[in-house]
Amino acid sequence: MRLASTTLGPADAPRLLIAHGLFGSGRNWGVLQKRLSDAFRVTAVDMRNHSGSDWSEDHAYTDLADDLAETLDGPAHVLGHSMGGKAAMALALRHPDKVQKLIVADIAPVAYTHSQMHLIDAMRALDLSGLDSRKDADARLAETVDTPGVRAFLLQSLDMAEGRWRLNLDALAARMDAITGWADLPGAFPREALFLSGADSDYVTRDMRPAIREVFPKARFAAIPGAGHWLHAEKPREVEAAVRTFLQ
């Protein structure tokens, strides 16, 4: 599985791999990637079935973890957000030799009851014919998606020139239960892990900490004030500071 990626930073600097969340892409982390590249060699990937990477009918976290393992030619720090956070956790459990320190952004190794099918339905329903601008696309998407920030996020994956989504919506829809779920993987990660949450998000709660520590016994916890689930977009400087403090 070929994953598209970009890499910034000195060749001899410590490695940092970033895995984005559902419907996202490596470019969502471009600001933090650039800022952190002064001290790290930072690679931001597009996950399978997203943006510039290969598509597949399979989208289990074991598959995503193995994709990430194949991109690494040696150990690296790994940061993953949401779906990418679960993939990063699976990587740490399946290929612990590949992961030095782990940062999991606003997700836990548990099954969630929410679904993102309503957003897939909205993207599928969007009439892509005759669009002159992303503003036009936003106006049409507003008929089914109320929140401007969510529309802006989704429209980053719309290829205006080709008139298509750079997302494998069929595979993501078929595997939604696996994406929101969690496959219990054997073992425990022996090194340090930071679970970094948005203080205004309910994705990682205190009652999840026993489940987290069961597989990540050296887990630390921190929250970014004033941030929700998309903490890296809402509070990039605070997230950058937390990442630097933990890794350095």
Short mmCIF file of C-alpha atoms in Angstrom, two decimals:
data_model
loop_
_atom_site.label_atom_id
_atom_site.label_comp_id
_atom_site.label_asym_id
_atom_site.label_seq_id
_atom_site.Cartn_x
_atom_site.Cartn_y
_atom_site.Cartn_z
CA MET A 1 0.00 0.00 0.00
CA ARG A 2 1.60 3.24 -1.19
CA LEU A 3 1.08 6.18 1.15
CA ALA A 4 1.64 9.68 -0.20
CA SER A 5 3.71 11.82 2.16
CA THR A 6 5.74 14.97 2.57
CA THR A 7 8.88 15.28 4.69
CA LEU A 8 10.46 18.41 6.17
CA GLY A 9 13.44 18.93 8.42
CA PRO A 10 17.13 18.05 8.63
CA ALA A 11 18.06 14.57 7.47
CA ASP A 12 19.95 13.85 10.70
CA ALA A 13 17.20 15.09 13.06
CA PRO A 14 15.00 12.75 15.14
CA ARG A 15 12.16 11.30 13.08
CA LEU A 16 8.52 12.23 13.67
CA LEU A 17 5.66 10.59 11.77
CA ILE A 18 2.21 12.23 11.72
CA ALA A 19 -1.01 10.31 10.91
CA HIS A 20 -4.18 12.36 10.29
CA GLY A 21 -7.79 11.61 11.14
CA LEU A 22 -10.84 10.49 9.16
CA PHE A 23 -11.56 12.55 6.00
CA GLY A 24 -8.29 14.41 6.49
CA SER A 25 -4.87 14.43 4.86
CA GLY A 26 -1.27 15.09 5.71
CA ARG A 27 -1.69 18.71 4.65
CA ASN A 28 -4.07 19.27 7.59
CA TRP A 29 -0.95 19.08 9.74
CA GLY A 30 1.14 21.29 7.44
CA VAL A 31 1.47 24.21 9.88
CA LEU A 32 2.67 22.02 12.74
CA GLN A 33 4.83 19.96 10.41
CA LYS A 34 6.63 23.10 9.26
CA ARG A 35 7.07 24.49 12.78
CA LEU A 36 8.36 21.21 14.20
CA SER A 37 10.75 20.67 11.31
CA ASP A 38 13.31 22.94 12.99
CA ALA A 39 14.04 20.15 15.49
CA PHE A 40 12.65 17.02 13.82
CA ARG A 41 12.54 15.37 10.43
CA VAL A 42 8.76 15.35 10.12
CA THR A 43 6.83 13.12 7.73
CA ALA A 44 3.09 13.70 7.31
CA VAL A 45 1.34 10.88 5.47
CA ASP A 46 -1.99 10.53 3.71
CA MET A 47 -3.66 7.44 5.15
CA ARG A 48 -4.99 4.76 2.79
CA ASN A 49 -8.31 5.68 1.11
CA HIS A 50 -7.48 9.36 1.62
CA SER A 51 -6.05 12.11 -0.60
CA GLY A 52 -2.99 11.01 -2.59
CA SER A 53 -2.60 7.50 -1.16
CA ASP A 54 -3.74 4.19 -2.60
CA TRP A 55 -7.29 2.97 -2.14
CA SER A 56 -8.34 -0.40 -0.77
CA GLU A 57 -11.52 -2.14 0.33
CA ASP A 58 -9.77 -2.90 3.64
CA HIS A 59 -9.54 -0.27 6.36
CA ALA A 60 -8.89 -2.14 9.61
CA TYR A 61 -6.52 -0.58 12.14
CA THR A 62 -4.15 -3.51 11.70
CA ASP A 63 -3.96 -2.58 8.01
CA LEU A 64 -3.40 1.11 8.76
CA ALA A 65 -0.73 0.24 11.33
CA ASP A 66 1.11 -1.95 8.85
CA ASP A 67 0.94 0.85 6.26
CA LEU A 68 2.66 3.18 8.72
CA ALA A 69 5.25 0.55 9.58
CA GLU A 70 6.16 0.21 5.91
CA THR A 71 6.82 3.95 5.63
CA LEU A 72 9.39 3.83 8.43
CA ASP A 73 12.92 2.62 7.72
CA GLY A 74 13.77 2.85 11.43
CA PRO A 75 12.35 3.93 14.78
CA ALA A 76 10.52 7.26 15.01
CA HIS A 77 8.31 9.27 17.28
CA VAL A 78 4.70 8.87 16.12
CA LEU A 79 1.81 11.32 16.45
CA GLY A 80 -1.70 10.36 15.40
CA HIS A 81 -5.01 12.20 15.59
CA SER A 82 -8.42 10.51 15.91
CA MET A 83 -8.47 7.70 13.31
CA GLY A 84 -4.74 8.30 12.86
CA GLY A 85 -4.35 8.08 16.63
CA LYS A 86 -5.90 4.63 16.66
CA ALA A 87 -3.66 3.62 13.76
CA ALA A 88 -0.66 4.96 15.71
CA MET A 89 -1.68 2.97 18.79
CA ALA A 90 -2.05 -0.16 16.67
CA LEU A 91 1.40 0.52 15.19
CA ALA A 92 2.91 0.79 18.68
CA LEU A 93 1.36 -2.55 19.67
CA ARG A 94 2.08 -4.45 16.45
CA HIS A 95 5.50 -2.93 15.67
CA PRO A 96 6.85 -1.56 18.97
CA ASP A 97 10.39 -1.49 17.57
CA LYS A 98 9.25 1.20 15.13
CA VAL A 99 7.94 3.62 17.79
CA GLN A 100 10.10 5.63 20.18
CA LYS A 101 7.56 7.90 21.85
CA LEU A 102 3.85 7.92 21.03
CA ILE A 103 1.48 10.90 20.98
CA VAL A 104 -2.23 10.17 20.63
CA ALA A 105 -4.37 13.23 19.90
CA ASP A 106 -7.95 13.16 21.20
CA ILE A 107 -8.81 9.49 20.89
CA ALA A 108 -8.64 6.40 23.12
CA PRO A 109 -8.26 2.64 22.47
CA VAL A 110 -12.00 2.05 22.90
CA ALA A 111 -15.03 1.59 20.66
CA TYR A 112 -17.15 4.70 20.15
CA THR A 113 -20.89 4.73 19.49
CA HIS A 114 -20.94 7.74 17.18
CA SER A 115 -20.81 7.41 13.40
CA GLN A 116 -19.62 9.76 10.68
CA MET A 117 -21.97 8.27 8.08
CA HIS A 118 -23.96 11.51 7.93
CA LEU A 119 -20.89 13.27 6.54
CA ILE A 120 -20.30 10.51 3.98
CA ASP A 121 -23.96 10.80 2.96
CA ALA A 122 -23.55 14.58 2.60
CA MET A 123 -20.44 14.21 0.42
CA ARG A 124 -22.09 11.56 -1.74
CA ALA A 125 -25.17 13.76 -2.18
CA LEU A 126 -23.21 16.85 -3.20
CA ASP A 127 -23.82 17.75 -6.84
CA LEU A 128 -20.32 18.20 -8.27
CA SER A 129 -21.44 19.32 -11.72
CA GLY A 130 -20.86 22.89 -12.83
CA LEU A 131 -18.95 24.02 -9.76
CA ASP A 132 -17.00 27.21 -10.49
CA SER A 133 -15.35 27.66 -7.11
CA ARG A 134 -14.91 26.15 -3.68
CA LYS A 135 -17.30 28.87 -2.47
CA ASP A 136 -20.00 27.38 -4.71
CA ALA A 137 -19.24 23.92 -3.33
CA ASP A 138 -19.52 25.26 0.21
CA ALA A 139 -22.91 26.80 -0.56
CA ARG A 140 -24.21 23.49 -1.88
CA LEU A 141 -22.73 21.48 1.00
CA ALA A 142 -24.37 23.90 3.47
CA GLU A 143 -27.70 22.31 2.55
CA THR A 144 -26.70 19.17 4.46
CA VAL A 145 -23.79 20.24 6.73
CA ASP A 146 -24.55 23.17 9.05
CA THR A 147 -21.14 23.85 10.60
CA PRO A 148 -18.85 26.06 8.45
CA GLY A 149 -15.67 24.61 9.95
CA VAL A 150 -16.74 21.05 9.16
CA ARG A 151 -17.60 22.04 5.58
CA ALA A 152 -14.21 23.73 5.16
CA PHE A 153 -12.47 20.61 6.49
CA LEU A 154 -14.36 18.26 4.15
CA LEU A 155 -13.88 20.49 1.12
CA GLN A 156 -10.11 20.24 1.48
CA SER A 157 -10.59 16.72 0.07
CA LEU A 158 -12.58 17.89 -2.97
CA ASP A 159 -10.63 17.88 -6.22
CA MET A 160 -12.22 20.83 -8.03
CA ALA A 161 -10.34 20.25 -11.28
CA GLU A 162 -11.43 16.62 -11.53
CA GLY A 163 -14.84 17.11 -9.95
CA ARG A 164 -14.41 14.25 -7.48
CA TRP A 165 -13.68 13.50 -3.85
CA ARG A 166 -10.14 12.40 -2.98
CA LEU A 167 -11.68 9.97 -0.50
CA ASN A 168 -12.73 6.37 -1.01
CA LEU A 169 -16.20 7.04 0.34
CA ASP A 170 -17.48 3.54 -0.46
CA ALA A 171 -14.73 1.82 1.54
CA LEU A 172 -14.97 4.28 4.43
CA ALA A 173 -18.74 3.78 4.59
CA ALA A 174 -18.43 0.00 4.48
CA ARG A 175 -15.80 0.02 7.24
CA MET A 176 -17.34 2.72 9.47
CA ASP A 177 -17.98 0.29 12.33
CA ALA A 178 -14.29 -0.71 12.30
CA ILE A 179 -13.20 2.94 12.17
CA THR A 180 -15.26 3.97 15.18
CA GLY A 181 -14.48 0.68 16.92
CA TRP A 182 -11.27 -0.75 18.29
CA ALA A 183 -9.78 -4.20 17.75
CA ASP A 184 -8.27 -5.37 21.03
CA LEU A 185 -4.65 -6.09 20.19
CA PRO A 186 -2.34 -8.22 22.33
CA GLY A 187 0.55 -6.83 24.33
CA ALA A 188 1.39 -3.49 25.88
CA PHE A 189 3.57 -0.65 24.63
CA PRO A 190 6.62 -0.40 26.92
CA ARG A 191 7.65 3.18 26.23
CA GLU A 192 6.21 6.62 26.96
CA ALA A 193 2.91 7.74 25.48
CA LEU A 194 1.16 11.11 25.69
CA PHE A 195 -2.62 11.26 25.36
CA LEU A 196 -3.25 14.86 24.36
CA SER A 197 -6.88 15.95 24.37
CA GLY A 198 -8.95 19.00 23.68
CA ALA A 199 -10.35 20.21 27.00
CA ASP A 200 -13.71 20.88 25.33
CA SER A 201 -13.82 17.45 23.65
CA ASP A 202 -15.53 14.37 25.07
CA TYR A 203 -13.50 11.84 23.06
CA VAL A 204 -11.15 11.02 25.96
CA THR A 205 -12.69 10.98 29.42
CA ARG A 206 -11.24 10.11 32.82
CA ASP A 207 -13.15 6.83 32.96
CA MET A 208 -11.22 5.67 29.88
CA ARG A 209 -7.84 5.96 31.62
CA PRO A 210 -7.81 2.39 33.02
CA ALA A 211 -8.35 1.01 29.50
CA ILE A 212 -5.58 3.26 28.20
CA ARG A 213 -3.11 2.32 30.92
CA GLU A 214 -3.82 -1.37 30.40
CA VAL A 215 -2.04 -1.23 27.03
CA PHE A 216 -0.01 1.97 27.54
CA PRO A 217 1.20 1.67 31.14
CA LYS A 218 3.50 4.69 30.83
CA ALA A 219 0.72 6.94 29.52
CA ARG A 220 0.62 10.60 30.49
CA PHE A 221 -2.41 12.82 30.02
CA ALA A 222 -2.70 16.49 29.05
CA ALA A 223 -5.51 18.71 27.79
CA ILE A 224 -5.40 21.83 25.62
CA PRO A 225 -7.69 24.54 27.12
CA GLY A 226 -10.28 25.93 24.74
CA ALA A 227 -9.78 23.17 22.16
CA GLY A 228 -12.23 20.59 20.88
CA HIS A 229 -11.61 17.45 18.86
CA TRP A 230 -9.66 19.26 16.11
CA LEU A 231 -7.19 20.63 18.64
CA HIS A 232 -4.33 20.98 16.14
CA ALA A 233 -6.42 23.32 13.98
CA GLU A 234 -7.95 25.25 16.87
CA LYS A 235 -4.86 25.64 19.07
CA PRO A 236 -1.80 24.89 16.91
CA ARG A 237 0.74 26.74 19.06
CA GLU A 238 -0.41 25.02 22.24
CA VAL A 239 -0.30 21.62 20.55
CA GLU A 240 3.16 22.41 19.19
CA ALA A 241 4.38 23.32 22.68
CA ALA A 242 2.97 20.12 24.18
CA VAL A 243 4.59 17.99 21.47
CA ARG A 244 7.97 19.68 21.93
CA THR A 245 7.87 19.36 25.71
CA PHE A 246 7.02 15.65 25.56
CA LEU A 247 9.50 14.71 22.84
CA GLN A 248 12.41 16.88 23.97
#
